[in-house]
């Protein structure tokens, strides 16, 4: 039986592009046979498979022939390939000079796109590089904890102190363990008359120098931090204590340093400053052996340390993760907490832990993805510009292609010629990008808070940029080269070549460009509106001129004396003692009971210790009951004030809550007042139950100071003088509450600023491309414009004629971009509990803005064409 495999009866054909690629590289003597065989296989496949599978199989067969025996050899007619390529580049250079306007638009647009992409690349690489400088980073993990408290699940980064030794003893896969703790009260270091306050003071094990690649400049890493009173300083800390020439003076090793009032420490080592791309930052390291011997919090019931483990290279981490999951129950029989291993390289970008248990330096992978998408979008717009303008100019080079083919130029030579021009333009664009990078890098550093530099001396950077340029050259130049090289000589020489079939492709590129641009505009507007909403929202207290003065351990005992002095100042309207600031408060507990509580009803309640002046100083509002009173002695023992959310959670209205019994830990009391809800967490979190108590027996950790308006500088000066009265050695530390609140949304604000800058770049590049296409359109229709003017067309008629097609494309782009922008920004807003609603005017403004820019860009060129004397226009043809 003979199968009829003729394509006549088949509605499908082999993939056109695959067919052309096959003909492009196959040796001529086998091309006909191979193509015939593959087509026969394709039509046979259609009888048993879907058309999609048949096409995929065809592509697979094509790639199977990418082997030396089948690839066409270079023509030997060109014996001197160097001369040939030099000729290509020379002709390409002449073409660039001949069309300076188009060349400038292409190079400028592509250069801007490359600059944006390189900037984002530098930023992204810096973020990605965190903690990867450790030689064993692939084998280092942090042990994290998942807890159930008050019927809710919480992720915490801290674990019990004894856990590290237990893990090392119980699992042979674990080579080393290391614990890192952070002192709440950093204290001061003093040697003779020199006093130093470290910014980052950590406690850790001797194994710190085994697990991590933090190098000791002086000291023995095998012995440092073994003794309870050992201390390791960084270079910067040593310079502060011993002077900048400490390396050349008497050795600091073995020196005695006073720490606070009670401890004398011995310098056991000097470490290099930790790299900026480390999530572990420190100035001073203390021995954790001291905690083991003296801390009452060093037990299985207290989670206070970050625990790191180093596993064997051949260990199965997934299996180990399963083993450690319930390992806490071996030592805490009633615990429901579970453990898991977090890779060291994930800590910086993928950490989101509750209760401020992750004190290390972290970022968010979400914003890295946003920046990467934005940078890629700008680059895509620039590359599309290149393709658009190159194909638009195709008809002007049709005769050139025809002549070249008539005199013997082959397909591959033409592709090489046009790719050479693409390479020249891309290299010039890279040069332009490198020239403008130093202009934009300071702005990126200011926004991101980094100190990024362009690593010109790094060979990897140079090679990456070169490869990047080649890839972009191929991506940007492949389609124009492939398109131009397929012109038919006869039609090209007779000016019969038509490009109407390619206009849809160019229009599509214009639409895609403006989709990206409009989405970026929508994103910028929404981010800025959300940030404005957060900054202007009523927080439930008056943060204006409100200052939080942090008190060190020695100063906490003198808090009431300092408060009394501050209350005498005319520049201050109120002072209150407190156990914490009002921003992102995390003093939560589930140890609370209330009158009428169901047996299984539990929730976490945030509590702080304040005095009777707290509510008036912070401007909070009582909705029921009264404030703490110094005249009522029981208020300092058994009185509580709760917020509206706590009253509602306990099943009461504010009025019903008054007089009800509440027990916090083992301290029973009565609710004497209910305050209006206020925001003590970021707007990504709903207002939660809150409780105030007035326990003078506990020393406050800070003071709230309310300064009078227009007297802030004088007030701060007076506060500093009074602080020095009680503590002459250390520096005063204070923050304005509104500054801290604004800093909460620094990441979102920086994201908005970066997207704003790149939106401007995107619009600029799109406008450049539109300007180039409008110029080309006007040139192509020179005779038509002249005829229309002779027949009476006005300037406005001509402008409308040349502009309407482009404006239609921008309108189409807006109609597609609007829902994309809405979906994208709604997804971003989901992280906020309190948020704006994206209103209609955002899209109208974005659309009108894009259309206005398009009108301005196109009309300038259209006006120029419309004002040309028709006699000259007709003569030019």
PDB file of C-alpha atoms in Angstrom, residues 578-771:
ATOM      1  CA  UNK A 578       8.059  54.250  78.512  1.00  0.00           C
ATOM      2  CA  UNK A 579       9.476  50.776  78.021  1.00  0.00           C
ATOM      3  CA  UNK A 580       9.556  51.081  74.220  1.00  0.00           C
ATOM      4  CA  UNK A 581       8.985  53.355  71.295  1.00  0.00           C
ATOM      5  CA  UNK A 582       5.615  53.578  69.529  1.00  0.00           C
ATOM      6  CA  UNK A 583       6.871  52.357  66.169  1.00  0.00           C
ATOM      7  CA  UNK A 584       6.644  48.653  65.313  1.00  0.00           C
ATOM      8  CA  UNK A 585       6.131  47.539  68.921  1.00  0.00           C
ATOM      9  CA  UNK A 586       6.716  43.811  69.415  1.00  0.00           C
ATOM     10  CA  UNK A 587       6.281  43.221  73.177  1.00  0.00           C
ATOM     11  CA  UNK A 588       3.640  40.527  72.680  1.00  0.00           C
ATOM     12  CA  UNK A 589       2.460  37.882  75.105  1.00  0.00           C
ATOM     13  CA  UNK A 590      -0.219  35.237  75.214  1.00  0.00           C
ATOM     14  CA  UNK A 591      -0.145  35.114  79.041  1.00  0.00           C
ATOM     15  CA  UNK A 592      -3.302  37.154  79.517  1.00  0.00           C
ATOM     16  CA  UNK A 593      -6.635  36.189  81.094  1.00  0.00           C
ATOM     17  CA  UNK A 594      -9.817  38.196  81.343  1.00  0.00           C
ATOM     18  CA  UNK A 595     -13.197  38.088  82.964  1.00  0.00           C
ATOM     19  CA  UNK A 596     -15.622  35.866  81.031  1.00  0.00           C
ATOM     20  CA  UNK A 597     -12.885  34.189  78.991  1.00  0.00           C
ATOM     21  CA  UNK A 598     -13.700  30.865  77.311  1.00  0.00           C
ATOM     22  CA  UNK A 599     -11.327  28.076  78.247  1.00  0.00           C
ATOM     23  CA  UNK A 600      -9.872  27.669  74.765  1.00  0.00           C
ATOM     24  CA  UNK A 601      -9.920  31.354  73.787  1.00  0.00           C
ATOM     25  CA  UNK A 602      -6.425  32.816  73.444  1.00  0.00           C
ATOM     26  CA  UNK A 603      -4.756  35.649  71.556  1.00  0.00           C
ATOM     27  CA  UNK A 604      -1.523  37.625  71.581  1.00  0.00           C
ATOM     28  CA  UNK A 605      -1.628  40.999  73.293  1.00  0.00           C
ATOM     29  CA  UNK A 606       1.026  43.721  72.944  1.00  0.00           C
ATOM     30  CA  UNK A 607       1.888  45.436  76.226  1.00  0.00           C
ATOM     31  CA  UNK A 608       4.150  48.298  77.292  1.00  0.00           C
ATOM     32  CA  UNK A 609       5.001  49.928  80.586  1.00  0.00           C
ATOM     33  CA  UNK A 610       4.303  53.678  80.777  1.00  0.00           C
ATOM     34  CA  UNK A 611       3.694  56.401  83.343  1.00  0.00           C
ATOM     35  CA  UNK A 612       0.738  58.712  83.946  1.00  0.00           C
ATOM     36  CA  UNK A 613       1.978  61.325  81.433  1.00  0.00           C
ATOM     37  CA  UNK A 614       2.099  58.916  78.464  1.00  0.00           C
ATOM     38  CA  UNK A 615      -1.392  59.531  77.058  1.00  0.00           C
ATOM     39  CA  UNK A 616      -1.190  63.340  77.257  1.00  0.00           C
ATOM     40  CA  UNK A 617       2.350  63.484  75.851  1.00  0.00           C
ATOM     41  CA  UNK A 618       1.574  61.265  72.858  1.00  0.00           C
ATOM     42  CA  UNK A 619      -1.816  62.851  72.186  1.00  0.00           C
ATOM     43  CA  UNK A 620      -3.793  59.617  72.464  1.00  0.00           C
ATOM     44  CA  UNK A 621      -7.538  59.764  73.081  1.00  0.00           C
ATOM     45  CA  UNK A 622      -9.453  58.055  75.883  1.00  0.00           C
ATOM     46  CA  UNK A 623     -12.828  56.811  74.627  1.00  0.00           C
ATOM     47  CA  UNK A 624     -13.921  55.475  78.023  1.00  0.00           C
ATOM     48  CA  UNK A 625     -12.719  55.592  81.621  1.00  0.00           C
ATOM     49  CA  UNK A 626      -9.748  57.516  82.929  1.00  0.00           C
ATOM     50  CA  UNK A 627      -5.960  57.781  82.758  1.00  0.00           C
ATOM     51  CA  UNK A 628      -3.446  56.546  85.336  1.00  0.00           C
ATOM     52  CA  UNK A 629      -3.316  58.904  88.301  1.00  0.00           C
ATOM     53  CA  UNK A 630      -0.291  59.508  90.572  1.00  0.00           C
ATOM     54  CA  UNK A 631      -2.774  60.162  93.399  1.00  0.00           C
ATOM     55  CA  UNK A 632      -4.187  56.607  93.248  1.00  0.00           C
ATOM     56  CA  UNK A 633      -1.618  54.134  94.557  1.00  0.00           C
ATOM     57  CA  UNK A 634      -3.369  51.067  93.104  1.00  0.00           C
ATOM     58  CA  UNK A 635      -2.798  52.443  89.580  1.00  0.00           C
ATOM     59  CA  UNK A 636       0.871  51.468  89.880  1.00  0.00           C
ATOM     60  CA  UNK A 637       0.020  47.880  90.812  1.00  0.00           C
ATOM     61  CA  UNK A 638      -3.314  46.657  89.489  1.00  0.00           C
ATOM     62  CA  UNK A 639      -4.648  49.083  86.861  1.00  0.00           C
ATOM     63  CA  UNK A 640      -4.708  48.490  83.099  1.00  0.00           C
ATOM     64  CA  UNK A 641      -5.688  50.552  80.082  1.00  0.00           C
ATOM     65  CA  UNK A 642      -6.527  48.710  76.862  1.00  0.00           C
ATOM     66  CA  UNK A 643      -7.309  49.756  73.301  1.00  0.00           C
ATOM     67  CA  UNK A 644     -10.643  49.377  71.483  1.00  0.00           C
ATOM     68  CA  UNK A 645      -9.451  46.269  69.623  1.00  0.00           C
ATOM     69  CA  UNK A 646      -8.542  44.523  72.897  1.00  0.00           C
ATOM     70  CA  UNK A 647     -11.935  45.390  74.384  1.00  0.00           C
ATOM     71  CA  UNK A 648     -13.709  44.051  71.304  1.00  0.00           C
ATOM     72  CA  UNK A 649     -11.563  40.901  71.284  1.00  0.00           C
ATOM     73  CA  UNK A 650     -12.512  40.251  74.926  1.00  0.00           C
ATOM     74  CA  UNK A 651     -16.181  40.660  74.051  1.00  0.00           C
ATOM     75  CA  UNK A 652     -16.883  44.144  75.422  1.00  0.00           C
ATOM     76  CA  UNK A 653     -17.706  47.625  74.271  1.00  0.00           C
ATOM     77  CA  UNK A 654     -15.338  50.316  75.660  1.00  0.00           C
ATOM     78  CA  UNK A 655     -17.901  51.225  78.354  1.00  0.00           C
ATOM     79  CA  UNK A 656     -18.517  47.584  79.284  1.00  0.00           C
ATOM     80  CA  UNK A 657     -14.756  46.975  79.636  1.00  0.00           C
ATOM     81  CA  UNK A 658     -14.424  49.427  82.549  1.00  0.00           C
ATOM     82  CA  UNK A 659     -14.035  47.646  85.875  1.00  0.00           C
ATOM     83  CA  UNK A 660     -13.504  44.233  84.285  1.00  0.00           C
ATOM     84  CA  UNK A 661     -10.764  41.981  85.657  1.00  0.00           C
ATOM     85  CA  UNK A 662      -7.650  41.225  83.601  1.00  0.00           C
ATOM     86  CA  UNK A 663      -4.564  39.218  84.595  1.00  0.00           C
ATOM     87  CA  UNK A 664      -1.279  39.877  82.787  1.00  0.00           C
ATOM     88  CA  UNK A 665       1.162  37.062  83.548  1.00  0.00           C
ATOM     89  CA  UNK A 666       0.598  36.514  87.281  1.00  0.00           C
ATOM     90  CA  UNK A 667      -0.463  40.120  87.996  1.00  0.00           C
ATOM     91  CA  UNK A 668      -4.256  40.612  88.353  1.00  0.00           C
ATOM     92  CA  UNK A 669      -5.753  44.040  87.751  1.00  0.00           C
ATOM     93  CA  UNK A 670      -8.751  46.063  86.674  1.00  0.00           C
ATOM     94  CA  UNK A 671      -9.407  47.944  83.445  1.00  0.00           C
ATOM     95  CA  UNK A 672      -9.667  51.648  84.283  1.00  0.00           C
ATOM     96  CA  UNK A 673      -9.694  53.069  80.740  1.00  0.00           C
ATOM     97  CA  UNK A 674      -9.983  52.353  77.031  1.00  0.00           C
ATOM     98  CA  UNK A 675      -7.954  54.334  74.473  1.00  0.00           C
ATOM     99  CA  UNK A 676      -8.825  54.871  70.844  1.00  0.00           C
ATOM    100  CA  UNK A 677      -7.089  52.438  68.500  1.00  0.00           C
ATOM    101  CA  UNK A 678      -3.702  53.633  67.252  1.00  0.00           C
ATOM    102  CA  UNK A 679      -1.192  52.207  64.797  1.00  0.00           C
ATOM    103  CA  UNK A 680       1.852  50.739  66.522  1.00  0.00           C
ATOM    104  CA  UNK A 681       2.846  48.454  63.621  1.00  0.00           C
ATOM    105  CA  UNK A 682       3.367  49.126  59.907  1.00  0.00           C
ATOM    106  CA  UNK A 683       0.254  49.488  57.736  1.00  0.00           C
ATOM    107  CA  UNK A 684       0.871  45.987  56.421  1.00  0.00           C
ATOM    108  CA  UNK A 685      -0.535  44.780  59.767  1.00  0.00           C
ATOM    109  CA  UNK A 686      -3.998  45.310  61.230  1.00  0.00           C
ATOM    110  CA  UNK A 687      -4.335  47.021  64.614  1.00  0.00           C
ATOM    111  CA  UNK A 688      -4.008  44.367  67.316  1.00  0.00           C
ATOM    112  CA  UNK A 689      -4.979  44.190  71.010  1.00  0.00           C
ATOM    113  CA  UNK A 690      -2.868  46.535  73.145  1.00  0.00           C
ATOM    114  CA  UNK A 691      -2.453  47.072  76.882  1.00  0.00           C
ATOM    115  CA  UNK A 692      -0.793  49.790  78.975  1.00  0.00           C
ATOM    116  CA  UNK A 693       0.353  49.266  82.567  1.00  0.00           C
ATOM    117  CA  UNK A 694       2.038  51.670  84.977  1.00  0.00           C
ATOM    118  CA  UNK A 695       4.684  49.761  86.953  1.00  0.00           C
ATOM    119  CA  UNK A 696       7.309  52.142  88.374  1.00  0.00           C
ATOM    120  CA  UNK A 697       9.193  49.144  89.770  1.00  0.00           C
ATOM    121  CA  UNK A 698      10.451  48.497  86.219  1.00  0.00           C
ATOM    122  CA  UNK A 699      12.963  51.051  84.931  1.00  0.00           C
ATOM    123  CA  UNK A 700      11.927  52.704  81.644  1.00  0.00           C
ATOM    124  CA  UNK A 701      14.086  52.215  78.571  1.00  0.00           C
ATOM    125  CA  UNK A 702      13.260  55.613  77.119  1.00  0.00           C
ATOM    126  CA  UNK A 703      11.422  58.924  77.382  1.00  0.00           C
ATOM    127  CA  UNK A 704       8.914  60.493  75.022  1.00  0.00           C
ATOM    128  CA  UNK A 705       9.516  64.224  74.790  1.00  0.00           C
ATOM    129  CA  UNK A 706       6.982  66.559  73.175  1.00  0.00           C
ATOM    130  CA  UNK A 707       8.673  69.692  71.858  1.00  0.00           C
ATOM    131  CA  UNK A 708       6.830  72.942  71.311  1.00  0.00           C
ATOM    132  CA  UNK A 709       6.321  74.037  67.730  1.00  0.00           C
ATOM    133  CA  UNK A 710       8.940  76.446  66.331  1.00  0.00           C
ATOM    134  CA  UNK A 711      11.269  75.657  69.238  1.00  0.00           C
ATOM    135  CA  UNK A 712      12.724  72.339  68.087  1.00  0.00           C
ATOM    136  CA  UNK A 713      16.415  73.405  67.747  1.00  0.00           C
ATOM    137  CA  UNK A 714      16.376  75.091  71.166  1.00  0.00           C
ATOM    138  CA  UNK A 715      14.583  72.118  72.691  1.00  0.00           C
ATOM    139  CA  UNK A 716      17.080  69.589  71.314  1.00  0.00           C
ATOM    140  CA  UNK A 717      20.005  71.692  72.542  1.00  0.00           C
ATOM    141  CA  UNK A 718      18.489  71.817  76.042  1.00  0.00           C
ATOM    142  CA  UNK A 719      17.833  68.043  76.046  1.00  0.00           C
ATOM    143  CA  UNK A 720      21.466  67.339  75.086  1.00  0.00           C
ATOM    144  CA  UNK A 721      22.783  69.556  77.878  1.00  0.00           C
ATOM    145  CA  UNK A 722      20.572  67.920  80.501  1.00  0.00           C
ATOM    146  CA  UNK A 723      21.486  64.439  79.263  1.00  0.00           C
ATOM    147  CA  UNK A 724      25.196  65.250  79.674  1.00  0.00           C
ATOM    148  CA  UNK A 725      24.442  66.279  83.251  1.00  0.00           C
ATOM    149  CA  UNK A 726      23.690  62.630  84.068  1.00  0.00           C
ATOM    150  CA  UNK A 727      25.911  60.899  81.496  1.00  0.00           C
ATOM    151  CA  UNK A 728      28.989  62.793  80.399  1.00  0.00           C
ATOM    152  CA  UNK A 729      30.719  59.834  78.754  1.00  0.00           C
ATOM    153  CA  UNK A 730      28.367  58.527  76.091  1.00  0.00           C
ATOM    154  CA  UNK A 731      26.551  60.139  73.213  1.00  0.00           C
ATOM    155  CA  UNK A 732      22.852  60.891  73.397  1.00  0.00           C
ATOM    156  CA  UNK A 733      20.567  58.808  71.153  1.00  0.00           C
ATOM    157  CA  UNK A 734      17.187  60.146  70.094  1.00  0.00           C
ATOM    158  CA  UNK A 735      14.829  59.908  67.128  1.00  0.00           C
ATOM    159  CA  UNK A 736      11.806  61.866  66.039  1.00  0.00           C
ATOM    160  CA  UNK A 737       8.873  59.501  65.823  1.00  0.00           C
ATOM    161  CA  UNK A 738       7.724  60.853  62.448  1.00  0.00           C
ATOM    162  CA  UNK A 739      11.217  60.157  61.025  1.00  0.00           C
ATOM    163  CA  UNK A 740      11.064  56.566  62.262  1.00  0.00           C
ATOM    164  CA  UNK A 741       7.567  56.177  60.807  1.00  0.00           C
ATOM    165  CA  UNK A 742       8.758  57.478  57.447  1.00  0.00           C
ATOM    166  CA  UNK A 743      11.728  55.112  57.563  1.00  0.00           C
ATOM    167  CA  UNK A 744       9.321  52.160  57.877  1.00  0.00           C
ATOM    168  CA  UNK A 745       8.357  52.621  54.251  1.00  0.00           C
ATOM    169  CA  UNK A 746      11.819  53.460  52.951  1.00  0.00           C
ATOM    170  CA  UNK A 747      11.908  50.372  50.712  1.00  0.00           C
ATOM    171  CA  UNK A 748       8.553  51.203  49.138  1.00  0.00           C
ATOM    172  CA  UNK A 749       9.574  54.846  48.703  1.00  0.00           C
ATOM    173  CA  UNK A 750      12.880  53.866  47.076  1.00  0.00           C
ATOM    174  CA  UNK A 751      11.013  51.473  44.797  1.00  0.00           C
ATOM    175  CA  UNK A 752       8.710  54.277  43.731  1.00  0.00           C
ATOM    176  CA  UNK A 753      11.629  56.608  43.014  1.00  0.00           C
ATOM    177  CA  UNK A 754      13.485  53.978  40.987  1.00  0.00           C
ATOM    178  CA  UNK A 755      10.379  53.119  38.961  1.00  0.00           C
ATOM    179  CA  UNK A 756       9.761  56.855  38.409  1.00  0.00           C
ATOM    180  CA  UNK A 757      13.256  57.351  36.988  1.00  0.00           C
ATOM    181  CA  UNK A 758      13.016  54.306  34.761  1.00  0.00           C
ATOM    182  CA  UNK A 759       9.513  55.300  33.629  1.00  0.00           C
ATOM    183  CA  UNK A 760      10.989  58.578  32.410  1.00  0.00           C
ATOM    184  CA  UNK A 761      13.680  56.632  30.548  1.00  0.00           C
ATOM    185  CA  UNK A 762      11.073  54.305  29.049  1.00  0.00           C
ATOM    186  CA  UNK A 763       8.898  57.186  27.834  1.00  0.00           C
ATOM    187  CA  UNK A 764      11.951  59.010  26.471  1.00  0.00           C
ATOM    188  CA  UNK A 765      13.129  55.957  24.526  1.00  0.00           C
ATOM    189  CA  UNK A 766       9.616  55.259  23.220  1.00  0.00           C
ATOM    190  CA  UNK A 767       9.289  58.896  22.174  1.00  0.00           C
ATOM    191  CA  UNK A 768      12.641  58.702  20.365  1.00  0.00           C
ATOM    192  CA  UNK A 769      11.448  55.665  18.443  1.00  0.00           C
ATOM    193  CA  UNK A 770       8.140  57.311  17.630  1.00  0.00           C
ATOM    194  CA  UNK A 771       9.979  60.405  16.429  1.00  0.00           C
TER     195      UNK A 771
END
